[in-house]
PDB file of C-alpha atoms in Angstrom:
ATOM      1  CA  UNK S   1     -42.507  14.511-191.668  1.00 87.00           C
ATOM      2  CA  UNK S   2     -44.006  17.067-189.330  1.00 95.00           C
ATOM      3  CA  UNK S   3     -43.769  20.341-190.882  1.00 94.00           C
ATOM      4  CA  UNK S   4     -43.873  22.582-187.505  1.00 96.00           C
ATOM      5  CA  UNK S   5     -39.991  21.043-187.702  1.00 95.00           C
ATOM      6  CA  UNK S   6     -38.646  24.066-189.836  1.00 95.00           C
ATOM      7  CA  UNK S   7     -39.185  27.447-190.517  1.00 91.00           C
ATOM      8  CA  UNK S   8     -40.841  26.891-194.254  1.00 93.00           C
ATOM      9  CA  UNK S   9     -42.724  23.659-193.451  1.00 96.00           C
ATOM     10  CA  UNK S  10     -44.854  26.012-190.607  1.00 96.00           C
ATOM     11  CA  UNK S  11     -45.338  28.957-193.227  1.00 94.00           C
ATOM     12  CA  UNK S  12     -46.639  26.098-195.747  1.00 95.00           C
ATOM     13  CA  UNK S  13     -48.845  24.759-193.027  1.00 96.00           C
ATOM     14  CA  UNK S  14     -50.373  27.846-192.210  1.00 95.00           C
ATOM     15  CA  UNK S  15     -50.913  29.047-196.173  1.00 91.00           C
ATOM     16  CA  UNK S  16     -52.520  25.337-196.742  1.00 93.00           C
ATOM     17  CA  UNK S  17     -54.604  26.113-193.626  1.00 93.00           C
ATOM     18  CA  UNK S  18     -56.234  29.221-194.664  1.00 87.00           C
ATOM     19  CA  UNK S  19     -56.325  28.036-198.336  1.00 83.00           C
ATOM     20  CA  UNK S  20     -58.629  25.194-196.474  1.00 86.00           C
ATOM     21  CA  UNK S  21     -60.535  27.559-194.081  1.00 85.00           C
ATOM     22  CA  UNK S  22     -61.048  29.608-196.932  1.00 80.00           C
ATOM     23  CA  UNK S  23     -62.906  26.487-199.073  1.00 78.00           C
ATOM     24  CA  UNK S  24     -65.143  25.311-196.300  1.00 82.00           C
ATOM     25  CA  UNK S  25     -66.329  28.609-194.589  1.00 82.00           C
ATOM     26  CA  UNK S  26     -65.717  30.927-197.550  1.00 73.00           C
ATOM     27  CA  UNK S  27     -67.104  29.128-200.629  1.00 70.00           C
ATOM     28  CA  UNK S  28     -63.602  28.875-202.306  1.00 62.00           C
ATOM     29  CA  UNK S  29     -63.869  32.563-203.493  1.00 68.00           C
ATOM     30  CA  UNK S  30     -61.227  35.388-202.184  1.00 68.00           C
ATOM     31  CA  UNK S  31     -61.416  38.603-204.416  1.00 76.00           C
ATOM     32  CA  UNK S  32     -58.096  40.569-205.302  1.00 78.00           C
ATOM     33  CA  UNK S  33     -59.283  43.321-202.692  1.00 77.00           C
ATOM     34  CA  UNK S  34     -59.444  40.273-200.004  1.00 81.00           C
ATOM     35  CA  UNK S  35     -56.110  38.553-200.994  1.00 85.00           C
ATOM     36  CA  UNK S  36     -54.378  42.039-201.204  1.00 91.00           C
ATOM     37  CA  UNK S  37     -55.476  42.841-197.740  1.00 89.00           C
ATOM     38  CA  UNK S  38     -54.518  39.501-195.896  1.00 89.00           C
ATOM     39  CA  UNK S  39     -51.315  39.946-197.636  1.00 93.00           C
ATOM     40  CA  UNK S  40     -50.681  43.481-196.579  1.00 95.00           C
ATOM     41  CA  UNK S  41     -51.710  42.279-193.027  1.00 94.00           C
ATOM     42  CA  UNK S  42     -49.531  39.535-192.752  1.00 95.00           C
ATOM     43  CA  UNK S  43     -46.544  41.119-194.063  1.00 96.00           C
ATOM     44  CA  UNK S  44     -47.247  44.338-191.775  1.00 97.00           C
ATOM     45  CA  UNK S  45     -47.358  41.975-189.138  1.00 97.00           C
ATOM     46  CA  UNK S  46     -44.004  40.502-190.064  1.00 97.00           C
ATOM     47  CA  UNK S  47     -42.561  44.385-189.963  1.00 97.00           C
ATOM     48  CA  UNK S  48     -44.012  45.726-187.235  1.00 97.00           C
ATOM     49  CA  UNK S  49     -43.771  42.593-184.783  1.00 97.00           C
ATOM     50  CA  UNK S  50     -40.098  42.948-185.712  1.00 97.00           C
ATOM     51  CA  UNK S  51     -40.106  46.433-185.188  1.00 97.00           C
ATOM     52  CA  UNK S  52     -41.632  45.865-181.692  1.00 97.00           C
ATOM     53  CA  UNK S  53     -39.234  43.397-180.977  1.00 97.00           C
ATOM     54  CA  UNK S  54     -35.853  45.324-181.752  1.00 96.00           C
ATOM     55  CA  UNK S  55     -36.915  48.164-179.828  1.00 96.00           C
ATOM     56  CA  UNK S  56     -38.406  46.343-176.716  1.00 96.00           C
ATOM     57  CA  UNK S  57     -37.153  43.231-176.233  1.00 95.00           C
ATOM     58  CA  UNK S  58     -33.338  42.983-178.054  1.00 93.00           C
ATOM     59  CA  UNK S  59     -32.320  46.680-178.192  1.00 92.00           C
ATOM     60  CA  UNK S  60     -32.319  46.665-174.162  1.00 93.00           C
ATOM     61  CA  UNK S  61     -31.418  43.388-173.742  1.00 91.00           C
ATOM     62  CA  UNK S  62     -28.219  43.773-176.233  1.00 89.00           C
ATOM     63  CA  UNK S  63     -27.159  46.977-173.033  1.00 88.00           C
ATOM     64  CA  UNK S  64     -27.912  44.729-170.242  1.00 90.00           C
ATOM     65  CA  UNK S  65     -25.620  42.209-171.666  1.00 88.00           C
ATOM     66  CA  UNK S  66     -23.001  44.387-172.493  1.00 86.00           C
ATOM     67  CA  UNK S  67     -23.043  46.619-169.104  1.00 90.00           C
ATOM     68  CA  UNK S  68     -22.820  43.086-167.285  1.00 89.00           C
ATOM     69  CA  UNK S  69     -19.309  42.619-166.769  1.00 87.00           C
ATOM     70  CA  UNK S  70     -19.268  38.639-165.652  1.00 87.00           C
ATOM     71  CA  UNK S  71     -22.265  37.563-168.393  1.00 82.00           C
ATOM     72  CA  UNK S  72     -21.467  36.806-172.209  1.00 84.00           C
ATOM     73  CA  UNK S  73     -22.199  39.988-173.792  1.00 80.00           C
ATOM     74  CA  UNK S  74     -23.911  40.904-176.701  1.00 82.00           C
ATOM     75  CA  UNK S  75     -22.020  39.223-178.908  1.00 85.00           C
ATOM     76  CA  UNK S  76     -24.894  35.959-179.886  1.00 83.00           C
ATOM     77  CA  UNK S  77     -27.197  38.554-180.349  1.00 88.00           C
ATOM     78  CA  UNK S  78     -25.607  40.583-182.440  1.00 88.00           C
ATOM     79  CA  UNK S  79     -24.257  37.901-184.797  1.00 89.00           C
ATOM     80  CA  UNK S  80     -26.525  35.180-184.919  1.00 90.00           C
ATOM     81  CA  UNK S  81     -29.931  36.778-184.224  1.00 93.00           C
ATOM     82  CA  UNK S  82     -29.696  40.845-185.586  1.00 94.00           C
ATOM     83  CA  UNK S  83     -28.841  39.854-189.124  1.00 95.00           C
ATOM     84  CA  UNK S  84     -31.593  37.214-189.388  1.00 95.00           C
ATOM     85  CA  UNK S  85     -34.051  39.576-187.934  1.00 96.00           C
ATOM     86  CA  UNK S  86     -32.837  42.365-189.483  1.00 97.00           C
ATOM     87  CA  UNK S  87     -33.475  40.186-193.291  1.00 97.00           C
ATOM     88  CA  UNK S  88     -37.099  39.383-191.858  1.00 97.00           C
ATOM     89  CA  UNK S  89     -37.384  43.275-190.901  1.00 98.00           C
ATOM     90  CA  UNK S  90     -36.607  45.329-194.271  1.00 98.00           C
ATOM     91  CA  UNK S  91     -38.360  42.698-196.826  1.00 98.00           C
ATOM     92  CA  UNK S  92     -41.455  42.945-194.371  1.00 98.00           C
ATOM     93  CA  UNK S  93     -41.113  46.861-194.830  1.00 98.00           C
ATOM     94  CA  UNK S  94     -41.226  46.141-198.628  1.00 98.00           C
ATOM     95  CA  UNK S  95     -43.513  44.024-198.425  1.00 98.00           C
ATOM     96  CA  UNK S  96     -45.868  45.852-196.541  1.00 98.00           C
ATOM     97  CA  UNK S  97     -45.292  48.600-198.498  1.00 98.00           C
ATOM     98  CA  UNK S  98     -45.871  47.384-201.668  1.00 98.00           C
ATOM     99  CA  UNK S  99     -49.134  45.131-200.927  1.00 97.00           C
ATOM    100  CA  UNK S 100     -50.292  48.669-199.221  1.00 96.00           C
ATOM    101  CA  UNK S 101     -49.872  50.321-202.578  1.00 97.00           C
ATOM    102  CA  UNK S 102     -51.666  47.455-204.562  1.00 96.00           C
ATOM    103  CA  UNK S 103     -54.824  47.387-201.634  1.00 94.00           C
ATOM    104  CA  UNK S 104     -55.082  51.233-202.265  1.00 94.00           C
ATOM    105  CA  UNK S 105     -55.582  50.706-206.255  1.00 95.00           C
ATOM    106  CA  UNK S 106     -57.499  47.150-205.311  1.00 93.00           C
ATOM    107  CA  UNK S 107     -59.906  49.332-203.078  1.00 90.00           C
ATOM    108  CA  UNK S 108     -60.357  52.028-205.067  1.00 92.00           C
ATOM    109  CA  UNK S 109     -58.653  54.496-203.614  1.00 93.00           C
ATOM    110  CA  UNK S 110     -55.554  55.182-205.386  1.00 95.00           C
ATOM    111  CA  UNK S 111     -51.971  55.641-204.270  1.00 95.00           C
ATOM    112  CA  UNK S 112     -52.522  59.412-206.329  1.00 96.00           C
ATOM    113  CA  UNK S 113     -56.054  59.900-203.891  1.00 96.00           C
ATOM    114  CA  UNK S 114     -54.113  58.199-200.845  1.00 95.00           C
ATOM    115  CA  UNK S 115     -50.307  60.273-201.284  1.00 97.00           C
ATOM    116  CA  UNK S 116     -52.332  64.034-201.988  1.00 97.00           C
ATOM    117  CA  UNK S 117     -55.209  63.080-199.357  1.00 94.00           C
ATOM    118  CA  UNK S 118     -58.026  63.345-201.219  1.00 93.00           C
ATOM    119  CA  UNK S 119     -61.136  62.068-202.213  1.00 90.00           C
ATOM    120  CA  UNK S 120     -62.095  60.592-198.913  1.00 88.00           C
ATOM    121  CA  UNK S 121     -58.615  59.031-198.597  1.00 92.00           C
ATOM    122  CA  UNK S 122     -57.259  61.515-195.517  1.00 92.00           C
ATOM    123  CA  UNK S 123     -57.439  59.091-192.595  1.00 93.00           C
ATOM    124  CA  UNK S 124     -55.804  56.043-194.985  1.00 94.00           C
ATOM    125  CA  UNK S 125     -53.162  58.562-197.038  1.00 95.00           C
ATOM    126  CA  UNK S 126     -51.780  60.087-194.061  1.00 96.00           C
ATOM    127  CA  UNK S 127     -51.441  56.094-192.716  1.00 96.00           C
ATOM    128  CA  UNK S 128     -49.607  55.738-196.164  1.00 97.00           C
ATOM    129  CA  UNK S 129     -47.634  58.696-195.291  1.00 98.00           C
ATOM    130  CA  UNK S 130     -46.142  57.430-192.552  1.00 98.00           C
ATOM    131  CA  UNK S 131     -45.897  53.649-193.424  1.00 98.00           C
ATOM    132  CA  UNK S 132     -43.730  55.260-196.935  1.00 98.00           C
ATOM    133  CA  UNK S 133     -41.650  57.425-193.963  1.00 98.00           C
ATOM    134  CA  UNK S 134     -40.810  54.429-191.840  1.00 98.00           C
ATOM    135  CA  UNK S 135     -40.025  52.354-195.047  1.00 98.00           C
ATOM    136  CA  UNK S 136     -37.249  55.181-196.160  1.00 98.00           C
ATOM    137  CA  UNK S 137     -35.927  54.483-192.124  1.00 98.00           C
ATOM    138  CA  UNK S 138     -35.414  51.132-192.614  1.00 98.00           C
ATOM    139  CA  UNK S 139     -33.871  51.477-195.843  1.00 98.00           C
ATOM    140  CA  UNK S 140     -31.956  54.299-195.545  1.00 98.00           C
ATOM    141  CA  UNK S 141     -31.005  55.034-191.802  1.00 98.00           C
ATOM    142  CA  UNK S 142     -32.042  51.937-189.465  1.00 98.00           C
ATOM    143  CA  UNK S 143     -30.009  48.950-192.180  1.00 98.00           C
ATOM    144  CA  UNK S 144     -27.107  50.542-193.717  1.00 98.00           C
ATOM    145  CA  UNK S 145     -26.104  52.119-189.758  1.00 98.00           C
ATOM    146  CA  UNK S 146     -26.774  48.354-188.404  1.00 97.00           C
ATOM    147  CA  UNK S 147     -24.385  46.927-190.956  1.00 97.00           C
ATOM    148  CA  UNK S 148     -22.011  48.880-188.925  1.00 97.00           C
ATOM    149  CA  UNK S 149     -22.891  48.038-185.821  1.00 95.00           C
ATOM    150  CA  UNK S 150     -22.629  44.334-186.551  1.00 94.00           C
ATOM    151  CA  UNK S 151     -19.708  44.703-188.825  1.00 94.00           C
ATOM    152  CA  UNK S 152     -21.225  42.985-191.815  1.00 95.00           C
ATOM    153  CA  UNK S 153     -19.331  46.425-193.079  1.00 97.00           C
ATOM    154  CA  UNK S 154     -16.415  47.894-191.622  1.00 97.00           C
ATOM    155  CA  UNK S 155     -16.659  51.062-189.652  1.00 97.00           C
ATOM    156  CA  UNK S 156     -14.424  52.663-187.395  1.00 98.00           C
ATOM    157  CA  UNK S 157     -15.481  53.076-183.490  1.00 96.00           C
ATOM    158  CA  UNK S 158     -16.470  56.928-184.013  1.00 98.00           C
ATOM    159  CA  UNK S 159     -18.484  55.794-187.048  1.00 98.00           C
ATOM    160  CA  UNK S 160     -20.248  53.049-185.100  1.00 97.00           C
ATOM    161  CA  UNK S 161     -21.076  55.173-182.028  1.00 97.00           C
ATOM    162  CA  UNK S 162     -22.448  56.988-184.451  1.00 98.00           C
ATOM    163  CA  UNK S 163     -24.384  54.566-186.470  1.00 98.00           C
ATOM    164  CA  UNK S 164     -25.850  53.648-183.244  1.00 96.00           C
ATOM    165  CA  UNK S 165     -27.783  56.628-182.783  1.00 98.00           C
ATOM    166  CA  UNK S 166     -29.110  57.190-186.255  1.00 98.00           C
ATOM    167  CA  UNK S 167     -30.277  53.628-186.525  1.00 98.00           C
ATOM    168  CA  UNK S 168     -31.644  53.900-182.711  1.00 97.00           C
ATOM    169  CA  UNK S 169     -33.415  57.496-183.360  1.00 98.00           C
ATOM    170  CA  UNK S 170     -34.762  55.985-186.486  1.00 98.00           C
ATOM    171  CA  UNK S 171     -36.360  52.709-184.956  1.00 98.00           C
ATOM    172  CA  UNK S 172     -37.929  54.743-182.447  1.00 98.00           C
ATOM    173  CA  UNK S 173     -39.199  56.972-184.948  1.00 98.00           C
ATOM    174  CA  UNK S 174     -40.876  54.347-186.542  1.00 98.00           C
ATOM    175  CA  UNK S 175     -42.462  52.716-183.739  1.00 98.00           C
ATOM    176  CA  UNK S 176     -44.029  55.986-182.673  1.00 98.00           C
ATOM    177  CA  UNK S 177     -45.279  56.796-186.322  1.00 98.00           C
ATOM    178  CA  UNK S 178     -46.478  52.558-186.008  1.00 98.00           C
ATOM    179  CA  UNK S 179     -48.983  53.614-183.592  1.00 97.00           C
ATOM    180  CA  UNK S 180     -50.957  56.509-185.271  1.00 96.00           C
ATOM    181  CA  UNK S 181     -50.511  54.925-188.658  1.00 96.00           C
ATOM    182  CA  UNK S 182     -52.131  51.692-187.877  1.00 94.00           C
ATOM    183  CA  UNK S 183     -54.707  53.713-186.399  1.00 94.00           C
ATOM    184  CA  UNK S 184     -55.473  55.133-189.543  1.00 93.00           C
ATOM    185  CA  UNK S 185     -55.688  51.776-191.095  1.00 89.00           C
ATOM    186  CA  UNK S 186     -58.548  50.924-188.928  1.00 89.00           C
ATOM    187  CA  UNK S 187     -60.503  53.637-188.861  1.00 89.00           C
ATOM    188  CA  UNK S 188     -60.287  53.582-193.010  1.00 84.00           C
ATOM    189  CA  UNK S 189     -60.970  50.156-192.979  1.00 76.00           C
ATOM    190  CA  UNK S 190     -63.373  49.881-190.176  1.00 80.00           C
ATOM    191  CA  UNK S 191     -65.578  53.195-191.402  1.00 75.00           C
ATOM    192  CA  UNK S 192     -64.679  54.834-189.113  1.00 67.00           C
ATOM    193  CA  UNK S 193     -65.858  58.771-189.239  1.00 58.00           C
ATOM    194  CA  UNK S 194     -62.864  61.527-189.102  1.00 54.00           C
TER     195      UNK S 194
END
């Protein structure tokens, strides 16, 4: 059975792979501080990939199929594809958010040290700042105004018109604040001076 066939059998492959890469090149050790890390990276990758997508790729692609008269509309898009990216989306927010908060204690920092911006922890705190503010706009603007938009809850036309906006201005938000904040993550975890 080739596992690159479905979605879990390539997510298996890849965890097997680096559990391998890891016993040949790194000894077979990986400290909490290094498995908190890779798993704050990987899920942030999840997030903001998706993030990047919606808002470059599928967010002007769902207007060009709708202003085009003779095509198909947006209608695939917004029923098979949204929700499932939209799922992937919000539990990579969480999950980048929480395995943030556990590689802040793992470090040494502290989410108290990180959230007040002390103790050396400016440049990564104000990073945690904005990943907690784009975590609140998925969960509290960007998915319950998409649920609208796709009708997986009914709204009116007004309230959907509507929806659109918020859940647009929101997305946007966040992939402005994605820029500066994973900035921040480097330079804290590069050591880099600011």
């Amino acid at each position: 059975m080739n596992p690159l066939k479905s979605v879990p059998g390539t997510i298996i492959l890849g965890f097997v792979t680096a559990i391998v890469v890891l016993a040949v090149l790194g000894n077979g050790e990986l400290n909490a501080w290094s498995l908190v890390v890779w798993l704050h990276v990987l899920a942030g990758v999840v997030w903001i990939g998706l993030l990047y997508y919606f808002n470059f790729i599928q967010v002007p692609a769902a207007g060009a199929a709708a202003a085009d008269t003779d095509g198909p509309g947006p209608a695939a898009i917004n029923k098979y594809v949204a929700p499932r990216a939209l799922f992937w989306f919000r539990w990579g927010a969480v999950g980048t958010w929480v395995t943030g908060a556990a590689a802040l204690e793992v470090m040494g920092v502290g989410l108290m040290n990180a959230f007040t911006l002390s103790n050396g922890a400016a440049v990564i705190g104000l990073g945690a700042w904005m990943g907690t503010i784009m975590l609140f706009n998925v969960w509290v603007l960007i998915w319950p105004n998409q649920k609208k938009i796709l009708g997986i809850v009914s709204a009116s036309d007004e309230e959907k018109a509507s929806a659109k906006v918020v859940a647009l201005m929101a997305s946007r938000t966040n992939t402005f604040l994605s820029i500066p904040m994973l900035m921040c993550m480097i330079a804290y975890g590069h050591g880099l001076p600011f």
